[in-house]
XYZ file of C-alpha atoms in Angstrom:
732
model
C 86.649 -35.985 37.871
C 84.456 -35.072 34.501
C 86.145 -31.872 34.268
C 89.448 -33.441 34.204
C 88.395 -35.778 31.526
C 86.702 -33.319 29.328
C 89.619 -30.837 29.621
C 92.109 -33.967 28.557
C 89.616 -34.745 25.670
C 89.927 -30.980 24.446
C 93.541 -31.019 25.113
C 93.892 -33.776 22.743
C 91.720 -32.681 20.023
C 93.169 -29.567 20.143
C 96.625 -30.769 19.567
C 95.475 -33.371 17.047
C 94.149 -30.104 15.082
C 97.697 -28.458 15.648
C 99.282 -31.643 14.498
C 97.296 -31.860 11.564
C 97.771 -28.001 10.508
C 101.540 -28.307 11.122
C 101.687 -30.828 8.456
C 99.606 -29.171 6.178
C 101.940 -26.195 6.850
C 105.354 -28.456 6.279
C 103.834 -29.629 2.938
C 103.138 -26.119 1.932
C 106.762 -25.152 2.418
C 108.203 -28.438 1.313
C 106.297 -28.044 -2.286
C 107.388 -24.495 -2.410
C 110.909 -25.393 -1.534
C 110.678 -27.513 -4.508
C 109.307 -25.044 -6.651
C 111.990 -22.679 -5.979
C 114.736 -25.185 -6.874
C 115.148 -23.518 -9.937
C 116.509 -20.676 -7.798
C 119.351 -22.720 -6.233
C 123.094 -23.557 -7.431
C 125.752 -21.596 -9.330
C 124.792 -19.487 -12.425
C 121.317 -20.727 -11.634
C 119.535 -18.208 -13.936
C 122.101 -18.829 -16.963
C 121.294 -22.452 -17.080
C 117.053 -21.011 -17.208
C 115.051 -21.377 -20.093
C 115.046 -17.411 -20.262
C 118.272 -17.228 -20.306
C 118.692 -19.586 -23.226
C 115.456 -17.919 -25.010
C 117.424 -14.876 -25.216
C 120.474 -16.135 -26.302
C 118.998 -17.984 -29.089
C 117.140 -14.722 -29.794
C 120.445 -12.737 -30.469
C 122.425 -15.711 -32.412
C 118.765 -15.104 -35.057
C 119.590 -11.550 -35.135
C 123.039 -12.587 -35.632
C 122.540 -15.150 -38.599
C 120.636 -12.627 -39.961
C 122.277 -9.159 -40.201
C 126.137 -11.259 -40.063
C 125.974 -14.073 -41.896
C 122.979 -13.829 -44.400
C 122.833 -10.040 -45.199
C 126.389 -9.467 -46.476
C 126.036 -11.775 -49.092
C 122.192 -11.815 -49.639
C 122.331 -9.706 -53.365
C 124.889 -12.233 -54.368
C 122.128 -15.444 -54.152
C 119.476 -16.102 -56.609
C 115.772 -15.468 -55.614
C 115.384 -19.238 -54.474
C 118.610 -18.804 -52.412
C 117.754 -15.874 -50.542
C 114.180 -16.816 -49.779
C 115.146 -20.290 -49.489
C 113.098 -23.142 -51.090
C 109.956 -23.317 -48.692
C 109.340 -19.610 -48.966
C 110.267 -19.118 -53.071
C 107.881 -22.289 -54.109
C 104.931 -20.786 -51.533
C 105.355 -17.475 -53.451
C 105.501 -19.106 -56.627
C 102.430 -21.508 -55.773
C 100.880 -18.319 -54.656
C 101.132 -16.525 -58.174
C 99.718 -20.037 -59.731
C 96.876 -20.204 -58.133
C 96.010 -16.406 -58.994
C 95.238 -17.561 -62.801
C 94.572 -21.665 -62.295
C 90.882 -21.608 -62.263
C 90.362 -19.071 -65.380
C 93.391 -21.551 -67.160
C 90.871 -24.349 -66.205
C 87.904 -22.967 -67.128
C 89.382 -21.671 -70.567
C 90.690 -25.197 -71.007
C 86.995 -26.525 -70.472
C 85.531 -23.814 -73.173
C 87.870 -24.417 -75.933
C 87.952 -28.153 -75.807
C 84.016 -28.592 -75.949
C 84.379 -26.317 -78.869
C 87.616 -28.265 -80.687
C 85.538 -30.768 -80.384
C 82.362 -29.796 -82.039
C 84.213 -28.567 -85.048
C 86.532 -31.937 -85.552
C 82.902 -33.609 -85.328
C 82.049 -31.858 -88.366
C 85.627 -32.373 -90.353
C 86.253 -28.327 -90.054
C 89.959 -28.770 -89.860
C 90.060 -24.855 -90.607
C 87.865 -24.064 -87.502
C 90.118 -26.490 -85.310
C 93.519 -24.707 -86.564
C 91.706 -20.960 -85.681
C 90.343 -22.392 -82.189
C 93.670 -23.946 -80.611
C 95.472 -20.744 -82.206
C 92.840 -18.551 -79.877
C 93.187 -20.780 -77.171
C 97.251 -20.915 -77.040
C 97.299 -17.484 -77.537
C 94.960 -16.439 -74.311
C 96.873 -19.230 -72.493
C 99.909 -17.193 -73.125
C 98.373 -14.150 -72.037
C 97.419 -15.899 -68.705
C 100.903 -17.404 -68.181
C 102.260 -14.074 -68.714
C 99.765 -12.634 -65.964
C 100.558 -15.592 -63.510
C 104.506 -14.468 -64.199
C 104.221 -11.251 -63.753
C 102.542 -11.752 -60.675
C 105.075 -14.132 -59.295
C 107.512 -11.576 -60.007
C 106.206 -9.108 -58.191
C 105.507 -10.994 -55.297
C 108.806 -12.514 -55.238
C 109.881 -8.934 -54.958
C 108.036 -8.538 -52.216
C 109.064 -11.367 -50.476
C 112.649 -10.211 -51.124
C 111.716 -6.890 -49.971
C 110.012 -8.276 -46.409
C 113.369 -10.673 -46.242
C 115.665 -7.266 -46.285
C 113.616 -5.293 -43.374
C 114.647 -8.536 -41.161
C 117.576 -7.882 -42.005
C 117.397 -3.836 -40.783
C 115.175 -5.139 -37.595
C 118.138 -7.936 -36.531
C 120.468 -4.872 -37.093
C 117.979 -2.682 -34.992
C 117.474 -5.583 -31.968
C 121.434 -5.950 -32.020
C 121.865 -2.361 -31.581
C 119.194 -2.616 -28.589
C 121.215 -5.098 -26.739
C 124.804 -3.418 -27.002
C 124.209 -2.548 -23.165
C 123.593 -5.986 -22.242
C 126.100 -8.350 -24.049
C 129.056 -8.246 -26.178
C 129.508 -11.194 -29.064
C 131.914 -12.640 -31.358
C 130.852 -14.806 -33.800
C 133.350 -16.215 -36.446
C 132.438 -17.963 -39.400
C 134.166 -21.240 -39.573
C 133.380 -21.376 -43.261
C 134.940 -18.164 -44.789
C 136.943 -17.101 -41.809
C 134.955 -13.992 -41.017
C 134.443 -12.881 -37.865
C 131.702 -10.592 -36.594
C 131.284 -8.304 -33.617
C 129.482 -5.339 -31.617
C 132.302 -4.408 -29.952
C 136.555 -3.959 -30.929
C 138.842 -6.159 -29.690
C 140.474 -3.631 -27.813
C 137.356 -2.518 -26.130
C 136.832 -5.948 -25.306
C 140.291 -6.682 -23.831
C 139.594 -3.684 -21.385
C 135.877 -4.740 -20.179
C 137.818 -8.285 -19.610
C 140.631 -6.472 -17.379
C 138.052 -4.846 -15.803
C 136.064 -7.708 -14.869
C 132.876 -6.235 -16.327
C 131.068 -9.459 -17.598
C 129.506 -11.521 -14.517
C 129.403 -14.803 -17.475
C 130.636 -15.654 -20.692
C 129.210 -18.207 -22.761
C 130.901 -19.888 -25.657
C 128.770 -22.016 -28.134
C 128.662 -24.465 -29.290
C 129.538 -26.224 -26.290
C 130.695 -29.833 -25.917
C 128.670 -30.926 -23.138
C 125.302 -29.158 -24.103
C 125.665 -29.272 -28.087
C 121.361 -28.598 -28.519
C 120.694 -26.429 -25.357
C 121.532 -22.746 -26.792
C 122.515 -23.797 -30.494
C 119.238 -25.622 -31.760
C 119.068 -23.082 -34.766
C 122.814 -22.761 -34.930
C 125.210 -24.625 -37.797
C 127.559 -26.147 -35.222
C 130.097 -26.829 -38.110
C 130.039 -23.520 -39.787
C 129.940 -21.137 -36.501
C 131.333 -20.530 -33.433
C 130.135 -17.879 -30.984
C 131.170 -16.253 -28.027
C 128.853 -13.903 -25.912
C 130.161 -11.469 -22.900
C 127.227 -10.823 -20.253
C 127.544 -7.810 -18.741
C 127.405 -7.287 -14.631
C 124.355 -5.472 -13.818
C 126.663 -2.095 -12.678
C 128.116 -1.950 -15.973
C 125.581 -2.843 -18.061
C 121.600 -3.308 -18.434
C 118.667 -5.103 -20.646
C 116.878 -8.093 -20.391
C 119.371 -10.351 -18.958
C 120.277 -7.879 -16.460
C 116.602 -7.521 -15.326
C 116.055 -11.077 -15.440
C 119.221 -11.890 -13.471
C 118.430 -9.299 -10.519
C 115.035 -11.066 -10.237
C 116.316 -14.591 -10.233
C 118.837 -13.052 -7.148
C 115.818 -11.589 -5.326
C 113.912 -15.199 -5.773
C 117.175 -17.022 -4.306
C 116.550 -15.003 -1.316
C 113.233 -15.561 -1.078
C 113.826 -19.321 -1.368
C 116.664 -19.470 1.297
C 113.712 -18.102 3.203
C 111.648 -21.182 2.835
C 114.120 -23.613 3.356
C 114.703 -21.819 6.866
C 110.943 -21.772 7.119
C 110.819 -25.768 5.988
C 113.531 -26.664 8.491
C 111.318 -24.736 11.404
C 108.620 -26.518 10.607
C 109.788 -29.539 10.659
C 111.268 -29.391 14.001
C 108.011 -27.880 15.215
C 106.026 -30.423 13.501
C 107.578 -33.174 15.017
C 107.553 -32.092 18.669
C 103.879 -31.412 18.362
C 103.142 -34.707 16.946
C 105.252 -36.258 19.588
C 103.285 -34.160 22.410
C 100.231 -35.034 20.413
C 100.948 -39.233 20.855
C 102.067 -38.392 24.805
C 98.609 -37.188 25.405
C 96.587 -38.974 23.395
C 95.101 -41.888 26.009
C 92.010 -43.162 25.080
C 90.629 -40.116 22.853
C 90.122 -40.173 19.455
C 92.678 -40.381 17.064
C 93.440 -40.666 13.053
C 93.222 -44.459 13.542
C 90.007 -44.161 15.165
C 88.487 -41.871 12.172
C 90.185 -44.530 9.332
C 88.498 -47.667 11.486
C 84.837 -45.484 11.431
C 85.746 -45.030 7.714
C 86.670 -48.579 6.871
C 83.611 -49.893 8.592
C 80.907 -47.647 7.160
C 82.345 -46.981 2.953
C 83.172 -49.723 0.522
C 86.476 -49.951 -0.569
C 86.264 -48.425 -3.703
C 84.656 -45.701 -2.716
C 87.600 -45.225 0.016
C 89.901 -45.513 -3.055
C 88.456 -43.154 -5.211
C 88.172 -40.217 -2.052
C 91.458 -40.660 -1.496
C 92.386 -40.340 -5.273
C 90.733 -37.522 -5.409
C 91.772 -36.029 -2.564
C 95.336 -36.663 -3.421
C 94.850 -35.073 -6.788
C 93.294 -31.973 -4.874
C 95.911 -31.678 -2.274
C 98.444 -31.912 -5.233
C 96.503 -29.125 -6.639
C 96.303 -26.785 -4.092
C 100.086 -27.179 -3.256
C 101.696 -26.528 -6.069
C 98.916 -23.590 -7.238
C 98.287 -21.759 -4.045
C 101.367 -19.337 -2.681
C 101.962 -19.204 0.826
C 104.710 -16.407 1.528
C 106.240 -18.031 4.499
C 109.003 -15.047 3.933
C 106.433 -12.832 5.078
C 104.587 -14.355 8.394
C 103.088 -10.867 9.216
C 100.816 -11.010 6.465
C 98.022 -13.938 6.916
C 94.969 -13.320 4.736
C 91.574 -15.256 5.132
C 92.351 -16.732 1.761
C 95.708 -18.249 2.794
C 93.669 -19.140 6.469
C 90.918 -20.994 3.422
C 93.421 -22.810 2.157
C 95.139 -24.340 4.730
C 91.907 -25.683 6.161
C 91.120 -27.196 2.920
C 94.569 -28.778 2.700
C 94.155 -30.223 6.374
C 91.248 -31.576 5.263
C 92.463 -33.671 1.896
C 95.620 -34.388 4.103
C 93.457 -36.455 6.812
C 91.549 -38.284 3.642
C 95.051 -38.978 1.576
C 96.624 -40.482 5.169
C 93.780 -42.428 6.501
C 93.137 -43.739 3.131
C 96.864 -44.739 2.483
C 97.351 -46.266 6.136
C 94.266 -48.081 5.234
C 95.764 -49.341 1.671
C 98.804 -50.436 3.643
C 96.796 -52.541 6.073
C 95.057 -54.162 3.221
C 98.454 -54.927 1.594
C 99.535 -57.018 4.347
C 96.278 -58.982 4.826
C 95.465 -60.055 0.960
C 92.502 -62.057 2.633
C 90.907 -58.787 3.870
C 91.800 -57.223 0.572
C 89.604 -59.966 -1.399
C 87.220 -59.946 1.263
C 86.399 -56.257 0.962
C 86.793 -56.201 -2.785
C 83.326 -58.562 -3.285
C 81.400 -56.224 -0.899
C 82.575 -53.354 -2.926
C 80.123 -51.160 -4.950
C 82.513 -52.007 -8.339
C 82.424 -55.390 -7.772
C 78.683 -55.259 -7.308
C 78.019 -53.232 -9.969
C 79.935 -55.322 -12.282
C 78.308 -58.855 -11.188
C 74.938 -56.997 -11.809
C 76.162 -56.093 -15.118
C 77.279 -59.554 -15.935
C 73.942 -61.058 -14.771
C 71.966 -58.714 -16.603
C 74.073 -59.420 -19.715
C 73.835 -63.289 -19.315
C 69.911 -62.978 -19.001
C 69.999 -61.285 -22.312
C 68.896 -63.004 -25.361
C 71.211 -63.527 -28.408
C 69.587 -60.678 -30.480
C 70.497 -58.095 -27.635
C 73.900 -59.137 -27.755
C 74.343 -59.005 -31.376
C 72.604 -55.419 -31.046
C 75.258 -54.717 -28.954
C 77.755 -55.549 -30.560
C 76.878 -53.835 -33.818
C 76.266 -50.709 -31.872
C 79.863 -50.925 -30.911
C 80.960 -51.413 -34.356
C 79.277 -48.509 -35.452
C 80.813 -46.334 -33.060
C 84.274 -47.636 -34.154
C 83.624 -46.720 -37.962
C 82.318 -43.158 -36.883
C 85.069 -42.130 -34.596
C 87.655 -42.085 -37.323
C 84.875 -39.285 -38.885
C 85.085 -37.287 -35.389
C 88.880 -37.766 -35.772
C 89.000 -35.922 -39.383
C 86.066 -33.740 -38.636
C 88.144 -32.595 -35.089
C 91.302 -31.553 -37.308
C 93.356 -33.319 -35.551
C 92.485 -32.551 -31.872
C 94.560 -34.473 -29.378
C 91.867 -35.194 -27.088
C 89.600 -36.827 -29.822
C 92.472 -38.620 -30.951
C 93.550 -40.118 -27.717
C 90.322 -41.299 -26.953
C 90.014 -42.895 -30.510
C 93.093 -44.436 -29.662
C 92.098 -45.955 -26.324
C 89.020 -46.939 -27.537
C 90.365 -49.060 -30.761
C 92.576 -50.440 -28.007
C 89.633 -51.577 -25.736
C 87.886 -53.274 -28.763
C 90.922 -54.789 -29.826
C 91.858 -56.182 -26.727
C 88.143 -56.820 -25.120
C 85.356 -56.883 -27.637
C 86.973 -58.622 -30.590
C 88.761 -61.868 -28.555
C 84.872 -62.020 -26.686
C 83.213 -62.119 -30.179
C 85.958 -64.526 -31.527
C 85.615 -66.906 -28.315
C 82.121 -66.876 -28.932
C 82.122 -67.565 -32.735
C 84.206 -70.564 -31.978
C 82.566 -71.941 -29.370
C 79.516 -71.675 -31.534
C 81.361 -73.133 -34.199
C 82.245 -76.005 -31.799
C 78.633 -76.646 -30.673
C 77.285 -76.986 -33.965
C 80.122 -79.337 -34.892
C 79.704 -81.768 -32.039
C 75.726 -81.715 -32.423
C 76.717 -82.942 -36.231
C 78.875 -85.783 -34.924
C 76.114 -86.299 -31.932
C 73.311 -86.683 -34.710
C 75.555 -89.203 -36.342
C 75.977 -91.170 -33.323
C 79.221 -90.417 -31.789
C 78.720 -89.630 -28.105
C 82.147 -89.114 -26.983
C 82.276 -85.596 -27.974
C 81.634 -83.230 -25.305
C 80.479 -79.380 -26.062
C 82.528 -76.462 -24.437
C 80.709 -74.829 -21.578
C 82.919 -72.704 -20.320
C 81.336 -69.204 -18.757
C 77.659 -68.317 -18.373
C 76.312 -67.169 -21.321
C 73.367 -68.561 -23.161
C 75.678 -70.672 -25.569
C 77.284 -72.135 -22.149
C 74.113 -73.097 -20.983
C 72.944 -74.698 -24.344
C 75.946 -76.454 -24.678
C 75.931 -77.376 -20.830
C 72.124 -78.642 -21.698
C 73.112 -80.461 -25.006
C 75.912 -82.436 -22.637
C 73.166 -83.264 -20.005
C 70.912 -84.568 -23.039
C 73.562 -86.616 -24.295
C 74.686 -87.762 -20.575
C 71.275 -88.840 -20.001
C 70.261 -90.594 -23.061
C 73.915 -92.511 -22.924
C 72.495 -93.997 -19.574
C 69.336 -94.174 -20.904
C 70.684 -96.647 -23.638
C 73.008 -98.346 -21.246
C 70.131 -98.917 -18.910
C 68.105 -100.485 -21.675
C 70.886 -102.380 -22.852
C 71.611 -104.044 -19.336
C 67.220 -104.442 -19.045
C 67.205 -106.383 -22.403
C 70.335 -108.514 -21.018
C 69.082 -109.295 -17.801
C 65.571 -110.006 -19.159
C 66.867 -112.239 -21.811
C 69.060 -113.581 -18.753
C 65.789 -113.729 -16.580
C 63.779 -115.380 -19.148
C 66.558 -118.063 -20.027
C 67.338 -118.708 -16.125
C 63.639 -119.188 -14.911
C 62.801 -121.203 -17.619
C 65.952 -123.734 -17.074
C 65.543 -123.439 -13.101
C 61.503 -124.102 -13.371
C 62.131 -126.740 -16.004
C 64.419 -129.061 -14.336
C 62.496 -130.056 -11.175
C 59.676 -129.929 -13.328
C 60.582 -132.380 -15.766
C 61.705 -134.896 -12.942
C 58.576 -134.403 -11.514
C 56.355 -135.441 -14.811
C 58.946 -138.215 -15.199
C 58.887 -139.592 -11.803
C 54.787 -139.357 -11.951
C 54.865 -141.467 -14.898
C 57.058 -144.056 -13.218
C 54.475 -144.217 -10.543
C 51.832 -144.873 -12.925
C 53.453 -147.638 -13.727
C 52.341 -151.259 -12.726
C 53.976 -153.518 -10.925
C 56.300 -151.355 -8.356
C 57.489 -152.382 -5.099
C 57.336 -150.659 -2.194
C 60.699 -149.861 -2.222
C 60.746 -148.089 -5.359
C 57.657 -146.592 -4.908
C 59.008 -144.788 -1.825
C 62.286 -144.231 -3.315
C 59.968 -142.046 -6.093
C 57.732 -140.558 -3.677
C 60.924 -138.969 -1.887
C 62.208 -137.929 -5.109
C 58.980 -136.014 -6.098
C 58.861 -134.165 -2.661
C 62.354 -132.744 -3.062
C 61.631 -131.910 -6.589
C 58.741 -130.154 -5.212
C 60.058 -128.813 -2.523
C 62.717 -127.273 -4.852
C 60.272 -126.097 -7.252
C 58.353 -124.103 -4.156
C 61.589 -122.383 -3.141
C 62.421 -121.096 -6.666
C 58.817 -119.961 -6.894
C 58.964 -118.271 -3.543
C 62.096 -116.873 -3.979
C 61.022 -115.275 -7.835
C 57.926 -113.699 -6.089
C 59.726 -112.224 -3.274
C 62.476 -110.891 -5.145
C 59.464 -109.420 -7.103
C 57.818 -107.960 -4.461
C 60.882 -106.372 -3.148
C 61.834 -104.688 -6.818
C 58.317 -103.126 -6.855
C 58.608 -101.759 -3.509
C 55.494 -103.508 -2.088
C 56.973 -105.418 1.007
C 55.913 -103.913 4.013
C 58.274 -104.106 6.628
C 57.493 -104.327 10.292
C 59.910 -102.144 12.558
C 61.250 -103.071 15.868
C 64.423 -102.810 17.856
C 66.130 -105.582 16.793
C 69.351 -107.306 18.670
C 71.510 -107.730 15.733
C 74.349 -109.542 17.763
C 71.628 -112.400 19.058
C 69.734 -112.073 15.127
C 73.373 -113.253 13.794
C 74.262 -115.941 16.838
C 70.853 -117.610 16.426
C 71.114 -117.300 12.544
C 74.678 -119.246 12.981
C 72.936 -121.617 15.204
C 70.123 -122.873 12.683
C 73.318 -123.243 10.095
C 75.290 -125.089 12.825
C 74.374 -128.705 11.100
C 75.543 -127.653 7.495
C 78.380 -125.881 9.105
C 80.078 -128.909 10.852
C 78.744 -131.254 7.810
C 81.058 -129.073 5.479
C 84.704 -128.796 5.271
C 84.976 -125.067 5.937
C 85.988 -123.181 9.461
C 83.979 -120.722 10.459
C 85.913 -117.612 12.494
C 82.888 -115.309 14.119
C 84.041 -111.934 15.699
C 81.192 -110.245 17.244
C 82.338 -106.740 18.729
C 79.492 -106.454 21.383
C 76.901 -108.896 22.726
C 74.343 -106.670 22.233
C 73.854 -104.415 19.143
C 70.728 -102.651 18.641
C 69.073 -101.402 15.511
C 65.548 -100.633 14.494
C 65.227 -103.126 11.732
C 62.630 -105.825 10.312
C 63.359 -108.633 12.481
C 61.988 -111.491 10.212
C 63.520 -109.454 6.840
C 67.276 -108.965 8.558
C 66.702 -112.641 9.509
C 66.265 -113.716 5.826
C 69.262 -111.507 5.118
C 71.577 -113.261 7.620
C 70.140 -116.823 6.094
C 70.446 -115.600 2.433
C 74.500 -114.652 3.338
C 75.515 -117.256 5.454
C 73.778 -120.053 2.673
C 75.522 -118.461 0.142
C 79.112 -118.939 2.064
C 77.955 -122.612 2.645
C 77.593 -122.972 -1.433
C 80.275 -121.288 -3.011
C 82.956 -120.977 -0.572
C 85.937 -123.025 -1.501
C 86.169 -126.616 0.562
C 88.887 -126.610 3.340
C 88.751 -123.083 3.806
C 88.021 -120.641 6.264
C 85.043 -117.926 6.410
C 85.131 -115.316 8.552
C 82.273 -113.431 9.732
C 82.632 -110.100 11.646
C 79.689 -107.887 13.274
C 80.783 -104.263 14.251
C 79.204 -100.879 14.944
C 79.759 -97.318 14.574
C 77.680 -94.287 16.206
C 74.887 -94.616 13.221
C 75.099 -97.993 11.890
C 75.914 -101.614 12.639
C 78.304 -103.441 10.320
C 78.312 -107.328 8.928
C 80.957 -108.703 6.886
C 81.173 -112.530 5.721
C 84.640 -113.346 3.969
C 85.589 -116.231 2.039
C 87.455 -117.749 -0.514
C 85.397 -118.546 -3.924
C 85.019 -121.843 -4.836
C 84.713 -120.896 -8.287
C 86.571 -118.486 -11.036
C 84.863 -115.172 -10.446
C 85.239 -113.420 -14.077
C 82.403 -111.015 -13.889
C 81.410 -107.498 -12.403
C 80.475 -107.083 -8.645
C 76.958 -105.790 -10.430
C 76.536 -108.826 -11.816
C 76.368 -110.929 -8.713
C 73.329 -108.859 -7.696
C 71.326 -109.801 -11.031
C 68.588 -112.475 -10.265
C 69.863 -116.094 -10.847
C 73.095 -115.207 -10.979
C 75.700 -117.795 -9.280
C 78.744 -118.325 -8.339
C 78.634 -121.372 -10.264
C 77.851 -120.351 -13.761
C 77.137 -124.085 -14.867
C 74.071 -124.203 -12.578
C 74.823 -127.184 -10.989
C 74.085 -125.825 -7.361
C 70.534 -125.980 -5.748
C 70.480 -122.348 -5.108
C 67.879 -120.201 -6.888
C 70.402 -117.476 -8.072
C 68.223 -114.711 -5.804
C 69.824 -114.534 -2.637
C 72.382 -111.727 -3.325
C 69.615 -110.006 -5.150
C 67.295 -110.653 -2.106
C 69.122 -109.658 0.526
C 70.474 -106.352 -1.247
C 66.903 -105.212 -1.482
C 66.264 -106.167 1.783
C 69.208 -104.013 3.382
C 68.216 -101.125 1.007
C 64.558 -100.982 1.436
C 65.947 -100.324 5.508
C 67.935 -97.776 4.516
C 71.524 -99.636 4.816
C 73.384 -100.706 1.893
C 75.214 -104.174 0.911
C 78.460 -104.361 -1.395
C 80.820 -106.774 -2.429
C 84.385 -106.226 -2.587
C 86.135 -108.971 -4.930
C 90.408 -109.538 -4.829
C 90.774 -111.805 -7.085
C 89.099 -115.037 -5.492
C 88.453 -113.416 -2.125
C 84.758 -112.934 -1.841
C 83.855 -110.012 0.857
C 80.431 -108.964 1.581
C 79.821 -105.932 3.358
C 75.919 -105.561 4.930
C 75.569 -101.896 6.694
C 72.151 -101.563 8.785
C 70.829 -98.206 10.167
C 70.451 -97.622 13.314
C 67.666 -95.692 12.936
C 67.392 -94.331 16.551
C 65.476 -91.126 16.059
C 63.206 -92.734 13.512
C 62.489 -95.912 15.638
C 61.462 -93.336 18.320
C 58.836 -91.905 15.984
C 57.644 -95.172 14.356
C 57.487 -97.530 17.503
């Protein structure tokens, strides 16, 4: 069984290697067929660059010998050489005496200036005449040199005419030409009309070319004045003539046969490769495949490494395919070089295939692409570089920018020194583009941000705290702006708290003074009344009752104030126990039953469960219920309903008391929790104004929350108590 399995794996592996090699050979054949595609088609050689260069060379010689030479002597020297060559000769002659002429003028200038300074006019005239004589001699020498150089250039031009004649004579066995000068009507040819017609009748020409061609106006005639010349070329068959054209034509025909053989090999390889691929897929089973290789590579190599590897492998494979030659038309000859090239190309093909397949898979799932990119080496390097630069100081960044700007200024010097080398020019251009698109905008953004920060800080210093400094990015400027913004927000919050605290202190002093003064004044007055003589027993009893009531009122105020102070300072000690909140609420309502019945209010009580437990301080929680129910009795609109609801969820027990307020609530929710704040702002009720503040403090000390929801005159108190089951097990 193991032998069968091993044999199956071996066969699959051999088939896999064979498929890869066959695909490689197919790529070589396809590349070779593409490179040899120039040999296909009708008149392939006569459309080639070699034939084009030969025809242009023939026309250049025709132009020299037939168009320029016959009328050469009738032209002026400038027309004979052309404007550029003529002035080049003249400039060369001027250069031979220019330095001596400059030295001569400089020498006599100083001597003449000295004579003029002495007012020696005779000496000045003598020196000027001597100078002009020598200048004339130099000009004469220059003219002689110019004439000599001009004669030499004209002689060289005439030699070109003779060389052109020799070149045309050498091509008489390769082609015939008939050229007509449309301007003068003259016709030039290297064969007579009768002989040409005879050759035409014998079909001795394999190709005839007439220029200029309407469909290809620039291919063969880049040197031809198409408005003045019309030329016809007759190319002899290889059996009738010989020359460069015939030799190149025969070479093209030979290459065409080899290219045709390559196409046949390509077709055969395609069929064999497809068949072998099908056979390999059929016998693959559980054996390794290229997909398995791709999976292993993807798991072990980051995406950027795979991408660069694929790119380099593709470039190398492309170079091998187009540079290496495998002669498919000579299969009997196989060299070690060819075997090595095929194996190397096969390995590169596997890399490229797996890379492209992985790229397609990632493009189908962009989420995987983003995830793999985040774990790539490039992303890690870029993030490390950004973090490193962000941690650097402004001085370091300034030095970096100065270095970049310095390099930008040095690059033009390199361009000049390189004498226009393309590589340096392209690099400089790319560098400047990167500077303009990346570095300069970055610097401008930082400068703009710095200016905004400076302006914002100035406005803040003048008391305008509505300004927010720009804090985008992660640089030091952004962090500084963020810190200033946080400082501003902290300062604003501190000022607001200070303002509220000052207001509360003022109200507290005012309210405490008022609430303590009222019963104290009554006590003092009634004590004075009791001191009077002649009071009846009924009057004394009445006064004592009033004193007792006012004393109890003063006691309640002092106790509430003391308890509120303890709550605010956190000095209150809690006694945790497991409390049945439902029973505690029922007991509290029972305690207020007399007052509820005496009022015109209707209480609607809804308790979700008869037993709802939480770990609380029972006495303090009783005080919360007492304060909230008492608050509803004092400040609810007579004749309305008060809804008391107790529910629970997994974490909390929730008490909601909702009623319609007797007085208009024209202030915020937070003010209701302020000490000595009453629903009746005229302070006509008996409450201390500390009920809600004390209830809120007790609930929050036990880990819960107490909030108020106002909707017009609808007043809703929501108290949430933490069940604290885990805490109970630790503390009870």
